[in-house]
Coordinates of C-alpha atoms and ligand atoms in Angstrom, one line a residue:
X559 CA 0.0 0.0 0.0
X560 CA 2.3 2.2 1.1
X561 CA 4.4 1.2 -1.9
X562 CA 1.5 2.3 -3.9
X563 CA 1.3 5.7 -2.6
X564 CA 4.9 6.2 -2.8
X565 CA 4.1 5.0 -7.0
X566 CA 1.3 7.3 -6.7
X567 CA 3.5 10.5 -5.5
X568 CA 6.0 9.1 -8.3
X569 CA 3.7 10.0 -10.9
X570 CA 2.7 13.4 -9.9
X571 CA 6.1 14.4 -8.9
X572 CA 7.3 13.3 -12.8
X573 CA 4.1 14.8 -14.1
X574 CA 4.8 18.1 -12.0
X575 CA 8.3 17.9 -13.6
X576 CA 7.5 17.3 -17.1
X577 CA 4.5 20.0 -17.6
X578 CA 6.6 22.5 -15.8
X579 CA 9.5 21.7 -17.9
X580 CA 7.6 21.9 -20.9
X581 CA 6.2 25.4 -20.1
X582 CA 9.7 26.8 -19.1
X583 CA 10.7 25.3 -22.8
X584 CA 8.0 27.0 -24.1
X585 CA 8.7 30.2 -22.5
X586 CA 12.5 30.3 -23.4
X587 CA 11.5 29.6 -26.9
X588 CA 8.9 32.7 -27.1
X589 CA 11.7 34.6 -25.6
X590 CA 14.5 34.1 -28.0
X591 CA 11.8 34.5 -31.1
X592 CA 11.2 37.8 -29.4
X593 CA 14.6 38.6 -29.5
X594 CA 15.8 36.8 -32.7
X595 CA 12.8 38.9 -34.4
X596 CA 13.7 42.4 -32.3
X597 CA 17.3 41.6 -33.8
X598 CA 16.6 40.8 -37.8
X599 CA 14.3 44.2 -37.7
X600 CA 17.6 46.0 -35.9
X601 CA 20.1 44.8 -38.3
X602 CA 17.3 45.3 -41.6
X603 CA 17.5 49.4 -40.4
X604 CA 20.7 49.2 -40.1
X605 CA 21.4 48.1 -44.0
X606 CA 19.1 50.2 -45.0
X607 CA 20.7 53.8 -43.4
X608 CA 23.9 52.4 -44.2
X609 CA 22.9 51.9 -48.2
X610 CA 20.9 55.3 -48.3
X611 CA 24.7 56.6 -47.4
X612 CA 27.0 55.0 -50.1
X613 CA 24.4 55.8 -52.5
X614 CA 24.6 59.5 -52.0
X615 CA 28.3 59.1 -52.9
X616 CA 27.1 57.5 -56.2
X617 CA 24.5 60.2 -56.8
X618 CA 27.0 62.8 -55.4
X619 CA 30.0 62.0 -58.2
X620 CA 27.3 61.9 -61.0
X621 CA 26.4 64.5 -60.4
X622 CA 29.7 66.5 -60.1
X623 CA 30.5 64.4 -63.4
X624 CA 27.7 66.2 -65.5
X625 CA 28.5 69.7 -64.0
X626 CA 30.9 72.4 -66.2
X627 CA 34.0 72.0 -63.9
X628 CA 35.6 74.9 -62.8
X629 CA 39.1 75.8 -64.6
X630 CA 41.3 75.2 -61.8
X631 CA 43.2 78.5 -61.7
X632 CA 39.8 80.1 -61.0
X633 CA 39.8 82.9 -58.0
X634 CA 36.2 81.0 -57.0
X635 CA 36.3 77.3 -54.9
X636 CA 35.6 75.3 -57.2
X637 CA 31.9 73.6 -56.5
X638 CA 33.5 70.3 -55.3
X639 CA 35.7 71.4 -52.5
X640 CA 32.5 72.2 -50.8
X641 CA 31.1 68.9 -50.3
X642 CA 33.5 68.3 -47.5
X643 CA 31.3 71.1 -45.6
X644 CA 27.6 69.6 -46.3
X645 CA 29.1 65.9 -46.2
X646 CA 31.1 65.1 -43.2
X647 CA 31.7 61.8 -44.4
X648 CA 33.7 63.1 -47.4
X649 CA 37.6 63.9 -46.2
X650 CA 38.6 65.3 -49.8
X651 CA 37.7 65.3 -53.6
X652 CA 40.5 65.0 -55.9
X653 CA 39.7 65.6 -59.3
X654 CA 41.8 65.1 -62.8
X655 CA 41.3 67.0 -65.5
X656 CA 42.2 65.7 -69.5
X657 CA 45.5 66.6 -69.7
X658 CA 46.7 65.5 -65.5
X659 CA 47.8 62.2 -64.7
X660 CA 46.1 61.0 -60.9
X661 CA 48.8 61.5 -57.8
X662 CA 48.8 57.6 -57.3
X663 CA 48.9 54.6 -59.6
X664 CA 46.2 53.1 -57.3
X665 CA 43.4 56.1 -58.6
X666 CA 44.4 55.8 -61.9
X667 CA 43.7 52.1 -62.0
X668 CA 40.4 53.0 -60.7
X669 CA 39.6 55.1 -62.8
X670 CA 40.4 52.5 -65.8
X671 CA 37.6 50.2 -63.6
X672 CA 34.9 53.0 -63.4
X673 CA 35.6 53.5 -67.1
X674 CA 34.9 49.5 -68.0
X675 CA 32.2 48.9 -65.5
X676 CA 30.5 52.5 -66.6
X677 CA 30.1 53.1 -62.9
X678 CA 31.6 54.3 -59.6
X679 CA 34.8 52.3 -58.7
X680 CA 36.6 51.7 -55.5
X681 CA 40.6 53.2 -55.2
X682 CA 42.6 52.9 -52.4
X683 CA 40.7 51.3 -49.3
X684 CA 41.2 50.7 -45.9
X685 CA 38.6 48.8 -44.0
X686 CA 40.7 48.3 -40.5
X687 CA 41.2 52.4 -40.6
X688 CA 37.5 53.0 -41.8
X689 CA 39.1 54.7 -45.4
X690 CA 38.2 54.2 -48.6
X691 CA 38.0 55.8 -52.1
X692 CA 35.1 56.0 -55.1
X693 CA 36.3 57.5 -58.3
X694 CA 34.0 57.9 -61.0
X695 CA 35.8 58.2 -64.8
X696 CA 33.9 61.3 -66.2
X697 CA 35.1 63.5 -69.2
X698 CA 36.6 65.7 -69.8
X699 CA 37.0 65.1 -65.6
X700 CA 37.3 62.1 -63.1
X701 CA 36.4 62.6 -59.4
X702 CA 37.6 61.0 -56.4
X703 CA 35.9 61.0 -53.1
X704 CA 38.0 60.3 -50.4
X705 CA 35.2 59.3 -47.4
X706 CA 35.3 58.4 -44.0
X707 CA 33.3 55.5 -42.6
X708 CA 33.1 56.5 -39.1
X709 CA 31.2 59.6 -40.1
X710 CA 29.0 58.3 -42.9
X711 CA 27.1 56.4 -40.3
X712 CA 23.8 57.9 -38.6
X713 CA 24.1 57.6 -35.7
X714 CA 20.9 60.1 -34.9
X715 CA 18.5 57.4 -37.0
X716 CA 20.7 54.3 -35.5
X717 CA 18.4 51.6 -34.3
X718 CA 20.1 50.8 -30.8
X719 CA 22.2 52.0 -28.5
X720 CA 25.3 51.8 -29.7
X721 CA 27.8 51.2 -26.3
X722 CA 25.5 49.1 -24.7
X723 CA 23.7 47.1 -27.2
X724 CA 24.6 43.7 -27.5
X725 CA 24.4 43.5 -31.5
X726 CA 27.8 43.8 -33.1
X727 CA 27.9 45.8 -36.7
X728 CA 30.6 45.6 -39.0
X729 CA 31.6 46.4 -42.9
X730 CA 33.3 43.7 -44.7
X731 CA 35.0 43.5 -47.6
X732 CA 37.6 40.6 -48.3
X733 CA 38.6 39.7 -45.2
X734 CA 38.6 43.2 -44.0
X735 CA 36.3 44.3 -41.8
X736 CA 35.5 48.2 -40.3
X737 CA 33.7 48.0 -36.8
X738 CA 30.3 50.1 -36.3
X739 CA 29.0 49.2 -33.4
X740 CA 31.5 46.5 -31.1
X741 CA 28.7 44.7 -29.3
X742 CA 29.1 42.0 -26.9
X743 CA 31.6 39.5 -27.6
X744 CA 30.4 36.1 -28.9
X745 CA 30.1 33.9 -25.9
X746 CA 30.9 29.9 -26.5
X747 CA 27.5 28.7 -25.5
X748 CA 24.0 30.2 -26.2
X749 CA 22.5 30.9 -29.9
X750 CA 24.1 32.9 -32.4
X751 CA 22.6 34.7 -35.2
X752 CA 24.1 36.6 -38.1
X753 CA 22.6 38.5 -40.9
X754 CA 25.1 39.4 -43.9
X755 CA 23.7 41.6 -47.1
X756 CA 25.8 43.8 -49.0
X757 CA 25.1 47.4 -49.4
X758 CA 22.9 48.3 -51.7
X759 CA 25.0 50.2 -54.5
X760 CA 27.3 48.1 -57.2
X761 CA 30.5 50.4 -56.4
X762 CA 30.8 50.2 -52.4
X763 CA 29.1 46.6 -52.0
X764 CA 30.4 46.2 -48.5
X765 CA 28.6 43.4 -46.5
X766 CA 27.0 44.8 -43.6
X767 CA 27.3 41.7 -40.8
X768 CA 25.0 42.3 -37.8
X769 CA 25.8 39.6 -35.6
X770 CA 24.5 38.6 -32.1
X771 CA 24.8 36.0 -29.4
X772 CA 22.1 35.6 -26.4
X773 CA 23.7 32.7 -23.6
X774 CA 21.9 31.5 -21.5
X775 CA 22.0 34.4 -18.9
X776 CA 19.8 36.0 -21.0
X777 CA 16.4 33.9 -20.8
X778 CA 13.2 34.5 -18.9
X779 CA 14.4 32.5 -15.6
X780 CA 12.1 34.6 -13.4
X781 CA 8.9 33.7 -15.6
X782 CA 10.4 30.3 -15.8
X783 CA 10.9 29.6 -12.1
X784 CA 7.1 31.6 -11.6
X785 CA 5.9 29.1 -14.2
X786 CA 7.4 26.1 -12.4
X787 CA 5.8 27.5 -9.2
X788 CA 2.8 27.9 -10.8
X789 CA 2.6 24.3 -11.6
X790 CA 3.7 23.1 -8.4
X791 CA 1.0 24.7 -6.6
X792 CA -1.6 23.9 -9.3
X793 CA -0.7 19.5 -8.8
X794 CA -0.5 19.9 -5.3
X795 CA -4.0 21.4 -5.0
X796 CA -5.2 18.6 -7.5
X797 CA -2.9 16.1 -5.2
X798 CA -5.1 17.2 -2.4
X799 CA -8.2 17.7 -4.3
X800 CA -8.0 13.8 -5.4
X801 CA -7.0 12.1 -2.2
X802 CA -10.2 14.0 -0.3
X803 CA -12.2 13.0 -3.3
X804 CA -10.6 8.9 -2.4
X805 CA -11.3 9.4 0.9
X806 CA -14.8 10.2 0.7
X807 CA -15.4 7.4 -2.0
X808 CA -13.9 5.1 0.7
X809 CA -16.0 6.2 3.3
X810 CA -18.9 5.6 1.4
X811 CA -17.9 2.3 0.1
X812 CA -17.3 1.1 3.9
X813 CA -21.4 2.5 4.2
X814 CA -21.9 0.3 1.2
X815 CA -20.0 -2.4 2.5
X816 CA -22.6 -2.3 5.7
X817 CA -20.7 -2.2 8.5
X818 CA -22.6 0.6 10.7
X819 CA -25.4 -0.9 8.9
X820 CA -24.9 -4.5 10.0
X821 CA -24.5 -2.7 13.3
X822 CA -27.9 -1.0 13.5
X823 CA -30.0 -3.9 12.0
X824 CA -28.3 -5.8 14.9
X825 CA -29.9 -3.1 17.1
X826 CA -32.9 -3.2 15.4
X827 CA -33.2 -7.1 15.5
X828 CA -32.7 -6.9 19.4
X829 CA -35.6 -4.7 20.1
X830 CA -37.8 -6.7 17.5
X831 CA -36.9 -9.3 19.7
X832 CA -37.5 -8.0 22.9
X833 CA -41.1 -6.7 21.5
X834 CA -41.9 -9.8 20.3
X835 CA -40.8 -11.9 23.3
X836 CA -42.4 -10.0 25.5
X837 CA -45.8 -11.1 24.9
X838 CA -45.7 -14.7 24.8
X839 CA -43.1 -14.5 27.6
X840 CA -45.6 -12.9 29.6
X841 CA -48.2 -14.9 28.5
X842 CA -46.6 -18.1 29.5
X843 CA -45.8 -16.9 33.0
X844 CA -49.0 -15.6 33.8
X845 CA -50.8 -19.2 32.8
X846 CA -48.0 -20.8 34.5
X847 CA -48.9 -19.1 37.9
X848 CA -52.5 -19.4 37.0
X849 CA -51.9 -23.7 36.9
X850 CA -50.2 -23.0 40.1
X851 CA -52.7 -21.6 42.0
X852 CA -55.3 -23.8 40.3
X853 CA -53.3 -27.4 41.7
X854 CA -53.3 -25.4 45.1
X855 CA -56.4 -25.6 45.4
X856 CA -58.3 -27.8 47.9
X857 CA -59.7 -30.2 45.5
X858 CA -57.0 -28.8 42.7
X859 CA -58.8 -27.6 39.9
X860 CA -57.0 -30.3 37.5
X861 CA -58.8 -29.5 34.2
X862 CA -58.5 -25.8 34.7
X863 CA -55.0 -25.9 35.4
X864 CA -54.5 -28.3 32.2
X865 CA -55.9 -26.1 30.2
X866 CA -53.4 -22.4 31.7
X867 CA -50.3 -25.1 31.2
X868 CA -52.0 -26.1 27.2
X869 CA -51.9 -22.2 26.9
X870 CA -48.5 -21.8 28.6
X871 CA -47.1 -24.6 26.3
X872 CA -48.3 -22.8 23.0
X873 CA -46.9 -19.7 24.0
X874 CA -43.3 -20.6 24.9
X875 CA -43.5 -22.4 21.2
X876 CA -44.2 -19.2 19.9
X877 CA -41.4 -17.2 21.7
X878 CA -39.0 -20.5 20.4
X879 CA -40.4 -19.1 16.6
X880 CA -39.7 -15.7 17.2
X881 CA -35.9 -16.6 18.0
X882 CA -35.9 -19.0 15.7
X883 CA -37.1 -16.6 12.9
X884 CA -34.2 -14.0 14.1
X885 CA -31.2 -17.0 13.9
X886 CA -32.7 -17.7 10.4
X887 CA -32.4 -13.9 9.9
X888 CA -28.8 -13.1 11.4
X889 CA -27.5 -16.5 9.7
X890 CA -28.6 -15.8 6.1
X891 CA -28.7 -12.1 5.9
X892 CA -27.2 -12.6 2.0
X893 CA -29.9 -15.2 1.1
X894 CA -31.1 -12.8 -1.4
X895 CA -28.5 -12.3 -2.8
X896 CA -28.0 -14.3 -6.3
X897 CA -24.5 -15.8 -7.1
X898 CA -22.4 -14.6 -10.0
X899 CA -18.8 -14.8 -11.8
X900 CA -16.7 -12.4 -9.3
X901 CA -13.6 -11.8 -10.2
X902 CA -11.3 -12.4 -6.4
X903 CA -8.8 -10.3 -7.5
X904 CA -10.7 -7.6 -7.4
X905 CA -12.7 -8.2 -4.1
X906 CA -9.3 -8.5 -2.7
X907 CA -8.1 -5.1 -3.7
X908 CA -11.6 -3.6 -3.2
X909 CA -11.1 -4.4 0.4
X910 CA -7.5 -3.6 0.9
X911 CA -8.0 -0.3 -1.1
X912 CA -10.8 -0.1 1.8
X913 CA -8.4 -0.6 4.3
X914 CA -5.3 1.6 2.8
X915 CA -5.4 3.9 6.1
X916 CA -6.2 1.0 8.5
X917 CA -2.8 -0.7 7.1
X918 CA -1.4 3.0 7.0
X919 CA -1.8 3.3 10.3
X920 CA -0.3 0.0 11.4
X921 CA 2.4 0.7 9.3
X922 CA 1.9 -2.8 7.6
X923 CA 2.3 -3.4 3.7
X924 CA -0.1 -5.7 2.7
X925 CA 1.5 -8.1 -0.1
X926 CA -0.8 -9.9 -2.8
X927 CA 0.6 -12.9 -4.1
X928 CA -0.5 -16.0 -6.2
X929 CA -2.4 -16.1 -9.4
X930 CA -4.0 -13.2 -11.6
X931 CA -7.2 -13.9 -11.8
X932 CA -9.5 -16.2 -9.9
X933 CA -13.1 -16.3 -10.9
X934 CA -15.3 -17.6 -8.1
X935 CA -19.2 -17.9 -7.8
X936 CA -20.6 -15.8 -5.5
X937 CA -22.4 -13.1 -3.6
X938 CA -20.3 -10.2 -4.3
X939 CA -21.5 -8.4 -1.5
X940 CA -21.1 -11.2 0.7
X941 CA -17.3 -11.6 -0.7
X942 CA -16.6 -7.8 0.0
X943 CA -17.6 -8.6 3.4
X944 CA -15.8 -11.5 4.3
X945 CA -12.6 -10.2 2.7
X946 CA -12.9 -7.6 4.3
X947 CA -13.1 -9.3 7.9
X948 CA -10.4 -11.4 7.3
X949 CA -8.1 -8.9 6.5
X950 CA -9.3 -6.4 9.1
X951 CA -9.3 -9.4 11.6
X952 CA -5.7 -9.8 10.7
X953 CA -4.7 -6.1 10.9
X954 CA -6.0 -6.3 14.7
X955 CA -3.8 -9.4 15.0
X956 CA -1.1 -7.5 13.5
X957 CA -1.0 -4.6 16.6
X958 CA -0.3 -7.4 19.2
X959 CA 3.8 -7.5 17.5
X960 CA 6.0 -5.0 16.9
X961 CA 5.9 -2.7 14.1
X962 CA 9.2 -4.6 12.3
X963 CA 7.5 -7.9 12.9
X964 CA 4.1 -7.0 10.7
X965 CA 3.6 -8.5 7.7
X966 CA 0.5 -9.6 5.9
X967 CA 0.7 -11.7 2.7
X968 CA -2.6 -12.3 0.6
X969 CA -2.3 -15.5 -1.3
X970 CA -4.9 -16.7 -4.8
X971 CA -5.1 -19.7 -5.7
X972 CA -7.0 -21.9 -7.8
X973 CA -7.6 -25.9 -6.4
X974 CA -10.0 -28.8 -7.4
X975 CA -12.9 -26.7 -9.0
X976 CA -12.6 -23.9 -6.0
X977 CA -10.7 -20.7 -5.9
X978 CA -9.0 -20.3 -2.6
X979 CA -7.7 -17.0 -1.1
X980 CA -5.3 -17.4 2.3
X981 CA -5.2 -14.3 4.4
X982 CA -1.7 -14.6 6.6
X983 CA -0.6 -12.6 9.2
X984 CA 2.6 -12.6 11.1
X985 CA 0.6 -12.0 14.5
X986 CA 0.4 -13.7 17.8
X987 CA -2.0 -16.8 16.0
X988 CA -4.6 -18.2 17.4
X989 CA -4.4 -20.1 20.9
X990 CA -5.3 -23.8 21.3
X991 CA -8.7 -23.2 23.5
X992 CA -9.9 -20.6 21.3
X993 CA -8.8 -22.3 17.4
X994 CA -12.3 -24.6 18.4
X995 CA -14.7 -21.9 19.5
X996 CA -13.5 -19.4 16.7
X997 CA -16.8 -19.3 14.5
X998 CA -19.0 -19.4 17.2
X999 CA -21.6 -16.6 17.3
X1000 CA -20.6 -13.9 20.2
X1001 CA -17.2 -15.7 20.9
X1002 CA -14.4 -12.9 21.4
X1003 CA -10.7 -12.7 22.5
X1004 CA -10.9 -9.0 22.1
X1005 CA -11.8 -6.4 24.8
X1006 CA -15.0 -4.2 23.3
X1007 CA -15.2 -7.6 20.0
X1008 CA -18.7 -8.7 19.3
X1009 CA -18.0 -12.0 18.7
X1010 CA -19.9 -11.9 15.4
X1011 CA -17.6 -11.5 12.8
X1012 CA -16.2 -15.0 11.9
X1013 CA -19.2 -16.3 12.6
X1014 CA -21.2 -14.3 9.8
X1015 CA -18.4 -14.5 7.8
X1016 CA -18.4 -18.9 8.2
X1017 CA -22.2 -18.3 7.5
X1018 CA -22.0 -16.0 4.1
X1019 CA -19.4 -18.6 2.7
X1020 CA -21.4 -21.5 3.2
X1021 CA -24.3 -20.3 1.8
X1022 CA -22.4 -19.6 -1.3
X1023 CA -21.5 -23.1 -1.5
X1024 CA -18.2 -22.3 0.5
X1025 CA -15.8 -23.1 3.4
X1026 CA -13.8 -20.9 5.8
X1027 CA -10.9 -22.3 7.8
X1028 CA -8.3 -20.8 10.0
X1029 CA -5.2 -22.7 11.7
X1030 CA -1.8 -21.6 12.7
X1031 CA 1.3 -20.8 10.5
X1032 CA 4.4 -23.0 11.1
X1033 CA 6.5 -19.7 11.5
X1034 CA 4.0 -17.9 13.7
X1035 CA 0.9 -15.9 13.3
X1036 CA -3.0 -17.1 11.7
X1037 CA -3.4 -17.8 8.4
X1038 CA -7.1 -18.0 7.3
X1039 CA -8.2 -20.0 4.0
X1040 CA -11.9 -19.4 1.9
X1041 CA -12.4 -21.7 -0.3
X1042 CA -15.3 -20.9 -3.0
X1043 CA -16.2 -22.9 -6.1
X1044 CA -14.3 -21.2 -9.4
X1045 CA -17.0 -19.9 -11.7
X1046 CA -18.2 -22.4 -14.5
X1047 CA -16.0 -20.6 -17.2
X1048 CA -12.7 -20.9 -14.8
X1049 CA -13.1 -24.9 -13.9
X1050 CA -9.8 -26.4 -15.3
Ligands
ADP1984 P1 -14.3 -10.0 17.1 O1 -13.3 -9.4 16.0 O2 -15.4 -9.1 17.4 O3 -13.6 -10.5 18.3 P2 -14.4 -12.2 15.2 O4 -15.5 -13.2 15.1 O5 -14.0 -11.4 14.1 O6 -15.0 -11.2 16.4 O7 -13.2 -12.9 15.8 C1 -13.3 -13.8 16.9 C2 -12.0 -14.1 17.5 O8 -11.1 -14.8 16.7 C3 -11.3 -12.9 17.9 O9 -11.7 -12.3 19.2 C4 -9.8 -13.4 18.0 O10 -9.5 -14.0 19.2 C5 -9.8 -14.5 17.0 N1 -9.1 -14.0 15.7 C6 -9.7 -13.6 14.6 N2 -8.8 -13.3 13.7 C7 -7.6 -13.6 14.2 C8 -6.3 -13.5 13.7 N3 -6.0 -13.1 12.5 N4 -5.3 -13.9 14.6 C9 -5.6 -14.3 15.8 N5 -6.8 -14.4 16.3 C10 -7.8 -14.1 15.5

């Protein structure tokens, strides 16, 4: 039993851990979709700013490609030398005009690619230092914009913060790479994500990497360890909820099983009996005294008398009815009761799930041994009742020996056309004088026993075509057998 319970709490416990473990899952996973989503919209603005940028430097050398260029010995700045002013990501512009040659061998090549490609091309660059060049091959002149990464970037429209956030930016370019925002460093466990795309204009088509790594530091413990809480409490109300639920059933299956009932028809019977005794009781004494007087008499009155004893007679025969008419009814209280297939299996756990707090109590674990199923024909009212006395018979037994020295083994069994169940206990056993007188109405070792269990019990199995024994165990303690024939479908 206790065994049971311990299976019982087993099963809630792993229930309790699984459910809560699946909702902490569930949360961490919600969480880092959050997070994963918060990120790809982050690093989406961010290659979007950064490409409405570089494409200004396209748009800006176009356009200084289709303006009349200044001569170069003119007393105004020429137009170009005041980008720097508006665009603080542009450090110089160089520009060569159709008979000049470019200061480096680097521009000129550049110039050579912009020609080709009929676009913007990249000169001398510098990823670590956050440096590059576009040159755009015009005629009669070529530009050169000599721009600053650290300043092309808006910071004003930027996305996050960008000290604390834990998103790292960078520009890439083979192999080199110019650092926007630094991020948190990438951390050897957790999930890492990474979105690459490169800008959007053909001349500076640096990859913009936005890379970031959550650990696990970062998930929803609190809500986690609240959601684990959550369930804890939530089972162990259930828990509670169910065993007052068992308890009650039990209660009422004891009502069921008739035991106050039994208790109070006894009571019942015994003023029946009284009433019904009392008349012919008094009857017969009053005739009696009446013939006694009468043979007193001086002549006796012989025929008179005759006739108060005739009277006297009848009545004490009806007072031996009335009792007899109560043995009938306390001997066969089940005579109603038709006989079916029960399963003995079942009566047996009925009554030790019955008993689960009586055995509780005792600290005794009952064991069930023997075969699976045993189909008897019976009452199963009846059955329930004298399982259940036998057992709680043996639980009473049981308190007479120390707690260590309890045990109580339930045994099936299936013998020459009857199903046989053996209820053994490791009590004190039953003494010689009292192993003859044990099924005797009223008989009773016990301080406070009626006397009447055994006996019924002997009774109900008889009338189901039965037999209940009892006898001593070799090593000590009762051991008490009911024998019941199997069911038709059972006989081997
Ligand atoms: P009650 O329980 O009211 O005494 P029962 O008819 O159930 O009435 O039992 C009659 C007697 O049989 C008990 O008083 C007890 O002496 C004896 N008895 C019954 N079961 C056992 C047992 N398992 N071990 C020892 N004695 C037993």
């Amino acid at each position: 039993m206790r065994q049971q319970a311990w299976q019982g709490l087993k099963w809630w416990v792993s229930g309790g851990v699984l459910l809560a473990l699946a909702g902490a899952v569930g949360l961490a996973r919600q969480s880092l979709d959050e997070q994963r989503a918060l990120f790809e919209t982050d690093a989406r603005i961010v290659h979007r700013l950064l490409s409405q940028q570089v494409v200004q430097h396209d748009a800006i050398l176009a356009t200084l490609a289709l303006l009349q260029p200044a001569p170069l010995d003119s007393p105004t700045t020429s137009p170009e030398q005041r980008l720097p002013a508006l665009y603080p990501q542009i450090l110089a512009v160089q520009r060569r005009d159709p008979d000049q040659a470019w200061p480096d061998a680097q521009l000129t090549r550049a110039e050579a690619a912009s020609h080709v490609q009929r676009r913007a091309a990249l000169g001398a660059t510098n990823l670590a230092n956050g440096r590059y060049q576009l040159v755009l091959s015009a005629t009669p002149t070529s530009y050169a914009l000599d721009l600053d990464m650290r300043a092309m970037v808006p910071w004003t429209e930027w996305p996050m913060e960008p000290q604390s956030s834990p998103v790292r930016v960078v520009l890439e370019q083979a192999g080199e790479r110019y650092v926007i925002q630094p991020g948190a460093q990438a951390s050897q466990t957790g999930w890492h994500w990474e979105a690459r795309k490169p800008l959007a204009s053909e001349s500076q088509s640096f990859d913009v990497v936005s890379t970031l790594t959550v650990g696990p530091g970062q998930l929803p413990w609190t809500r986690m360890l609240a959601w684990a809480l959550i369930v804890a409490a939530l089972l162990t109300a259930l828990r509670h909820l169910q065993r007052q639920r068992a308890a009650r059933r039990r209660a009422e299956e004891l009502l069921r099983l008739g035991q106050v009932a039994r208790l109070n028809t006894l009571g019942e019977l015994a003023a029946g009996m009284a009433h019904e005794l009392n008349q012919p009781l008094t009857a017969v004494l009053a005739n009696t005294q009446a013939a006694q007087r009468l043979l007193d008499d001086e002549p006796p009155e012989l025929a008179t008398a005759r006739g108060a004893m005739a009277q006297a007679v009848a009545q004490a025969r009806r007072a031996a009815e009335v009792v007899g008419r109560l043995r009938r009814a306390v001997e066969r209280p089940d005579a109603s009761g038709s006989l079916q297939a029960v399963n003995l299996n079942e009566a047996v756990k009925r009554a030790l799930y019955l008993l689960e707090p009586e055995c509780q109590r005792r600290g005794v674990t009952p064991v069930l041994d023997g075969a699976d199923a045993v189909t008897v024909q019976a009452d199963a009212v009846a059955l329930d009742q004298i399982v259940h006395n036998l057992i709680f018979n043996a639980l009473q037994a049981l308190e007479q020996v120390p707690p260590a020295q309890r045990s109580l083994t339930l045994t099936l069994g299936a013998h020459d056309g009857r199903g046989e169940l053996l209820v053994a206990d490791s009590g004190p056993g039953i003494a010689p004088e009292v192993l003859p007188r044990l099924f005797e109405p009223f008989f009773s070792t016990r301080d406070g026993g009626l006397g009447l269990g055994l006996s019924l019990c002997e009774t109900l199995a008889n009338g189901m075509g039965g037999s209940l024994g009892a006898a001593n165990r070799a090593l000590g303690g009762a051991v008490f057998s009911l024998k019941l024939p199997l069911s038709t479908g059972d006989r081997s």
